[in-house]
Amino acid sequence: MDDRQFRNAMGKFATGVNVIATETDGKIHGMTANAFMSVSLDPKLIVISIKEDAKMLEMIKETMRFSVNVLSREQQEESMIFAGQKKMEDAFKFDYLEQVPVVRNALAQLSCEVYNEHVEGDHTLFIGRVTGLDLQDGDPLIFNCGKYRELKELENVSV
């Protein structure tokens, strides 16, 4: 199989869209990601996957802190900004949770400390211990087959 075929296969799995953020030397850095999942309830752990050539990799290693921000369906623009697909006219305004920058109005904001890290292939997996969280109501932004999507509830059908 070639790389494109593998990427297409992985794209069949619908995911939520997240922005990972951290702050170094007074500057906040963010990147769009969809490689995120929960790992453990006790302790409360999550995992994110960062490509070895991403600028965010060294920033998280330096700060040992980051946030995961689950975007709502109204935040496609934020996703595109942090994926480098769209330019902003003004500086992006972040909020803070446990002294970690978070995306304003995200459905879920998780502040994390690096608990462990593992290099696997061309990515580093950061295990984050969740130190704080904030939740909002709303529907998530979904990514599937290279496109943004909305979550739709299926009708209950009696069998």
PDB file of C-alpha atoms in Angstrom:
ATOM      1  CA  MET A   1       0.000   0.000   0.000  1.00  0.00           C
ATOM      2  CA  ASP A   2       1.186   3.542  -0.611  1.00  0.00           C
ATOM      3  CA  ASP A   3       0.989   6.526   1.768  1.00  0.00           C
ATOM      4  CA  ARG A   4      -2.060   8.015   0.001  1.00  0.00           C
ATOM      5  CA  GLN A   5      -4.000   4.769   0.233  1.00  0.00           C
ATOM      6  CA  PHE A   6      -3.195   4.496   3.953  1.00  0.00           C
ATOM      7  CA  ARG A   7      -4.250   8.119   4.561  1.00  0.00           C
ATOM      8  CA  ASN A   8      -7.509   7.530   2.693  1.00  0.00           C
ATOM      9  CA  ALA A   9      -8.215   4.453   4.808  1.00  0.00           C
ATOM     10  CA  MET A  10      -7.560   6.402   8.047  1.00  0.00           C
ATOM     11  CA  GLY A  11      -9.781   9.230   6.753  1.00  0.00           C
ATOM     12  CA  LYS A  12     -12.750   6.867   6.771  1.00  0.00           C
ATOM     13  CA  PHE A  13     -12.720   7.078  10.572  1.00  0.00           C
ATOM     14  CA  ALA A  14     -14.707  10.180  11.549  1.00  0.00           C
ATOM     15  CA  THR A  15     -13.031  12.224  14.278  1.00  0.00           C
ATOM     16  CA  GLY A  16     -13.649  15.330  16.272  1.00  0.00           C
ATOM     17  CA  VAL A  17     -11.504  18.379  15.567  1.00  0.00           C
ATOM     18  CA  ASN A  18      -9.229  19.769  18.277  1.00  0.00           C
ATOM     19  CA  VAL A  19      -6.787  22.592  18.717  1.00  0.00           C
ATOM     20  CA  ILE A  20      -3.703  21.816  20.800  1.00  0.00           C
ATOM     21  CA  ALA A  21      -2.205  24.920  22.448  1.00  0.00           C
ATOM     22  CA  THR A  22       0.763  25.822  24.618  1.00  0.00           C
ATOM     23  CA  GLU A  23       2.654  28.974  25.591  1.00  0.00           C
ATOM     24  CA  THR A  24       6.404  29.555  25.332  1.00  0.00           C
ATOM     25  CA  ASP A  25       8.228  32.802  26.098  1.00  0.00           C
ATOM     26  CA  GLY A  26       4.924  34.684  26.375  1.00  0.00           C
ATOM     27  CA  LYS A  27       3.736  33.553  22.922  1.00  0.00           C
ATOM     28  CA  ILE A  28       0.811  31.198  22.471  1.00  0.00           C
ATOM     29  CA  HIS A  29       1.058  28.525  19.792  1.00  0.00           C
ATOM     30  CA  GLY A  30      -1.786  26.377  18.494  1.00  0.00           C
ATOM     31  CA  MET A  31      -2.248  23.593  15.965  1.00  0.00           C
ATOM     32  CA  THR A  32      -5.266  21.730  14.652  1.00  0.00           C
ATOM     33  CA  ALA A  33      -5.251  18.006  15.350  1.00  0.00           C
ATOM     34  CA  ASN A  34      -7.608  15.085  15.341  1.00  0.00           C
ATOM     35  CA  ALA A  35      -5.311  12.475  16.911  1.00  0.00           C
ATOM     36  CA  PHE A  36      -6.639  12.615  20.479  1.00  0.00           C
ATOM     37  CA  MET A  37      -8.282  10.147  22.840  1.00  0.00           C
ATOM     38  CA  SER A  38      -8.860   9.397  26.487  1.00  0.00           C
ATOM     39  CA  VAL A  39      -6.566   6.838  28.126  1.00  0.00           C
ATOM     40  CA  SER A  40      -7.471   6.500  31.812  1.00  0.00           C
ATOM     41  CA  LEU A  41      -9.933   7.712  34.442  1.00  0.00           C
ATOM     42  CA  ASP A  42      -7.603   7.125  37.400  1.00  0.00           C
ATOM     43  CA  PRO A  43      -5.442   9.048  36.907  1.00  0.00           C
ATOM     44  CA  LYS A  44      -7.232  11.177  34.303  1.00  0.00           C
ATOM     45  CA  LEU A  45      -5.026  10.766  31.224  1.00  0.00           C
ATOM     46  CA  ILE A  46      -5.397  11.622  27.533  1.00  0.00           C
ATOM     47  CA  VAL A  47      -3.078  11.140  24.540  1.00  0.00           C
ATOM     48  CA  ILE A  48      -2.237  13.413  21.619  1.00  0.00           C
ATOM     49  CA  SER A  49      -0.051  12.569  18.638  1.00  0.00           C
ATOM     50  CA  ILE A  50       2.348  15.173  17.207  1.00  0.00           C
ATOM     51  CA  LYS A  51       4.369  14.658  14.016  1.00  0.00           C
ATOM     52  CA  GLU A  52       8.142  14.782  14.472  1.00  0.00           C
ATOM     53  CA  ASP A  53       8.572  17.793  12.143  1.00  0.00           C
ATOM     54  CA  ALA A  54       5.762  19.874  13.728  1.00  0.00           C
ATOM     55  CA  LYS A  55       6.845  23.073  15.500  1.00  0.00           C
ATOM     56  CA  MET A  56       4.478  22.163  18.352  1.00  0.00           C
ATOM     57  CA  LEU A  57       6.583  19.116  19.280  1.00  0.00           C
ATOM     58  CA  GLU A  58       9.537  21.049  20.722  1.00  0.00           C
ATOM     59  CA  MET A  59       7.219  23.605  22.333  1.00  0.00           C
ATOM     60  CA  ILE A  60       5.382  20.940  24.321  1.00  0.00           C
ATOM     61  CA  LYS A  61       8.694  19.316  25.284  1.00  0.00           C
ATOM     62  CA  GLU A  62       9.869  22.721  26.531  1.00  0.00           C
ATOM     63  CA  THR A  63       6.743  23.717  28.487  1.00  0.00           C
ATOM     64  CA  MET A  64       5.582  20.213  29.530  1.00  0.00           C
ATOM     65  CA  ARG A  65       2.034  21.661  29.431  1.00  0.00           C
ATOM     66  CA  PHE A  66      -0.637  21.894  26.751  1.00  0.00           C
ATOM     67  CA  SER A  67      -4.367  22.156  26.239  1.00  0.00           C
ATOM     68  CA  VAL A  68      -6.745  20.145  24.103  1.00  0.00           C
ATOM     69  CA  ASN A  69      -9.735  22.123  22.847  1.00  0.00           C
ATOM     70  CA  VAL A  70     -12.636  20.191  21.308  1.00  0.00           C
ATOM     71  CA  LEU A  71     -14.121  22.488  18.673  1.00  0.00           C
ATOM     72  CA  SER A  72     -17.823  23.064  18.093  1.00  0.00           C
ATOM     73  CA  ARG A  73     -19.416  22.954  14.657  1.00  0.00           C
ATOM     74  CA  GLU A  74     -19.352  26.776  14.715  1.00  0.00           C
ATOM     75  CA  GLN A  75     -15.532  26.779  15.018  1.00  0.00           C
ATOM     76  CA  GLN A  76     -14.485  25.557  11.569  1.00  0.00           C
ATOM     77  CA  GLU A  77     -12.715  28.879  11.011  1.00  0.00           C
ATOM     78  CA  GLU A  78     -10.596  28.346  14.145  1.00  0.00           C
ATOM     79  CA  SER A  79      -9.681  24.881  12.895  1.00  0.00           C
ATOM     80  CA  MET A  80      -8.614  26.297   9.525  1.00  0.00           C
ATOM     81  CA  ILE A  81      -6.561  29.075  11.174  1.00  0.00           C
ATOM     82  CA  PHE A  82      -4.566  26.633  13.325  1.00  0.00           C
ATOM     83  CA  ALA A  83      -4.153  24.234  10.392  1.00  0.00           C
ATOM     84  CA  GLY A  84      -2.522  27.065   8.408  1.00  0.00           C
ATOM     85  CA  GLN A  85      -5.358  27.076   5.849  1.00  0.00           C
ATOM     86  CA  LYS A  86      -6.678  30.539   6.679  1.00  0.00           C
ATOM     87  CA  LYS A  87      -5.022  33.777   7.779  1.00  0.00           C
ATOM     88  CA  MET A  88      -6.309  35.941  10.624  1.00  0.00           C
ATOM     89  CA  GLU A  89      -6.581  39.702  10.436  1.00  0.00           C
ATOM     90  CA  ASP A  90      -6.198  40.223  14.191  1.00  0.00           C
ATOM     91  CA  ALA A  91      -4.369  38.270  16.878  1.00  0.00           C
ATOM     92  CA  PHE A  92      -6.321  35.266  18.147  1.00  0.00           C
ATOM     93  CA  LYS A  93      -7.610  35.761  21.690  1.00  0.00           C
ATOM     94  CA  PHE A  94      -7.142  32.821  24.053  1.00  0.00           C
ATOM     95  CA  ASP A  95      -8.559  32.237  27.513  1.00  0.00           C
ATOM     96  CA  TYR A  96      -6.631  30.409  30.257  1.00  0.00           C
ATOM     97  CA  LEU A  97      -7.388  27.318  32.308  1.00  0.00           C
ATOM     98  CA  GLU A  98      -4.898  26.357  35.032  1.00  0.00           C
ATOM     99  CA  GLN A  99      -2.412  28.832  33.453  1.00  0.00           C
ATOM    100  CA  VAL A 100      -2.588  27.042  30.077  1.00  0.00           C
ATOM    101  CA  PRO A 101      -4.029  28.818  27.003  1.00  0.00           C
ATOM    102  CA  VAL A 102      -7.379  27.456  25.783  1.00  0.00           C
ATOM    103  CA  VAL A 103      -9.611  28.243  22.799  1.00  0.00           C
ATOM    104  CA  ARG A 104     -12.536  30.449  23.796  1.00  0.00           C
ATOM    105  CA  ASN A 105     -15.965  28.762  23.457  1.00  0.00           C
ATOM    106  CA  ALA A 106     -14.568  25.289  22.689  1.00  0.00           C
ATOM    107  CA  LEU A 107     -16.959  22.479  23.692  1.00  0.00           C
ATOM    108  CA  ALA A 108     -14.328  21.014  25.996  1.00  0.00           C
ATOM    109  CA  GLN A 109     -11.137  22.651  27.222  1.00  0.00           C
ATOM    110  CA  LEU A 110      -8.613  20.367  28.930  1.00  0.00           C
ATOM    111  CA  SER A 111      -5.437  21.686  30.511  1.00  0.00           C
ATOM    112  CA  CYS A 112      -2.742  19.026  30.791  1.00  0.00           C
ATOM    113  CA  GLU A 113       0.730  18.343  32.113  1.00  0.00           C
ATOM    114  CA  VAL A 114       2.946  15.920  30.209  1.00  0.00           C
ATOM    115  CA  TYR A 115       2.788  12.632  32.111  1.00  0.00           C
ATOM    116  CA  ASN A 116       4.801  10.572  29.635  1.00  0.00           C
ATOM    117  CA  GLU A 117       5.891  10.556  26.001  1.00  0.00           C
ATOM    118  CA  HIS A 118       6.592   7.838  23.467  1.00  0.00           C
ATOM    119  CA  VAL A 119       8.153   8.111  20.019  1.00  0.00           C
ATOM    120  CA  GLU A 120       6.285   5.840  17.623  1.00  0.00           C
ATOM    121  CA  GLY A 121       7.123   5.966  13.916  1.00  0.00           C
ATOM    122  CA  ASP A 122       7.162   9.590  12.743  1.00  0.00           C
ATOM    123  CA  HIS A 123       5.081  10.878  15.693  1.00  0.00           C
ATOM    124  CA  THR A 124       5.496  11.496  19.412  1.00  0.00           C
ATOM    125  CA  LEU A 125       2.604  10.435  21.611  1.00  0.00           C
ATOM    126  CA  PHE A 126       2.210  12.734  24.600  1.00  0.00           C
ATOM    127  CA  ILE A 127       0.287  11.294  27.516  1.00  0.00           C
ATOM    128  CA  GLY A 128      -1.249  14.246  29.334  1.00  0.00           C
ATOM    129  CA  ARG A 129      -2.492  14.281  32.928  1.00  0.00           C
ATOM    130  CA  VAL A 130      -5.621  16.434  32.926  1.00  0.00           C
ATOM    131  CA  THR A 131      -5.286  19.221  35.510  1.00  0.00           C
ATOM    132  CA  GLY A 132      -8.445  21.153  34.659  1.00  0.00           C
ATOM    133  CA  LEU A 133     -11.439  21.081  32.369  1.00  0.00           C
ATOM    134  CA  ASP A 134     -14.333  23.241  31.261  1.00  0.00           C
ATOM    135  CA  LEU A 135     -17.370  22.098  29.265  1.00  0.00           C
ATOM    136  CA  GLN A 136     -19.860  23.918  27.020  1.00  0.00           C
ATOM    137  CA  ASP A 137     -23.049  22.703  25.366  1.00  0.00           C
ATOM    138  CA  GLY A 138     -23.143  22.294  21.598  1.00  0.00           C
ATOM    139  CA  ASP A 139     -22.412  19.978  18.710  1.00  0.00           C
ATOM    140  CA  PRO A 140     -18.859  19.009  17.724  1.00  0.00           C
ATOM    141  CA  LEU A 141     -17.048  19.777  14.510  1.00  0.00           C
ATOM    142  CA  ILE A 142     -16.366  16.479  12.708  1.00  0.00           C
ATOM    143  CA  PHE A 143     -13.689  15.599  10.143  1.00  0.00           C
ATOM    144  CA  ASN A 144     -14.142  12.666   7.751  1.00  0.00           C
ATOM    145  CA  CYS A 145     -12.704  11.801   4.319  1.00  0.00           C
ATOM    146  CA  GLY A 146     -10.839  15.116   4.136  1.00  0.00           C
ATOM    147  CA  LYS A 147     -13.926  17.286   4.814  1.00  0.00           C
ATOM    148  CA  TYR A 148     -15.543  19.050   7.734  1.00  0.00           C
ATOM    149  CA  ARG A 149     -18.872  17.541   8.737  1.00  0.00           C
ATOM    150  CA  GLU A 150     -21.660  17.996  11.264  1.00  0.00           C
ATOM    151  CA  LEU A 151     -22.952  15.412  13.671  1.00  0.00           C
ATOM    152  CA  LYS A 152     -26.489  14.302  12.869  1.00  0.00           C
ATOM    153  CA  GLU A 153     -28.655  12.217  15.161  1.00  0.00           C
ATOM    154  CA  LEU A 154     -30.154   9.171  13.480  1.00  0.00           C
ATOM    155  CA  GLU A 155     -33.863   8.516  13.772  1.00  0.00           C
ATOM    156  CA  ASN A 156     -34.870   5.745  16.133  1.00  0.00           C
ATOM    157  CA  VAL A 157     -36.234   2.940  14.054  1.00  0.00           C
ATOM    158  CA  SER A 158     -38.244   0.109  15.615  1.00  0.00           C
ATOM    159  CA  VAL A 159     -37.299  -3.332  14.397  1.00  0.00           C
TER     160      VAL A 159
END
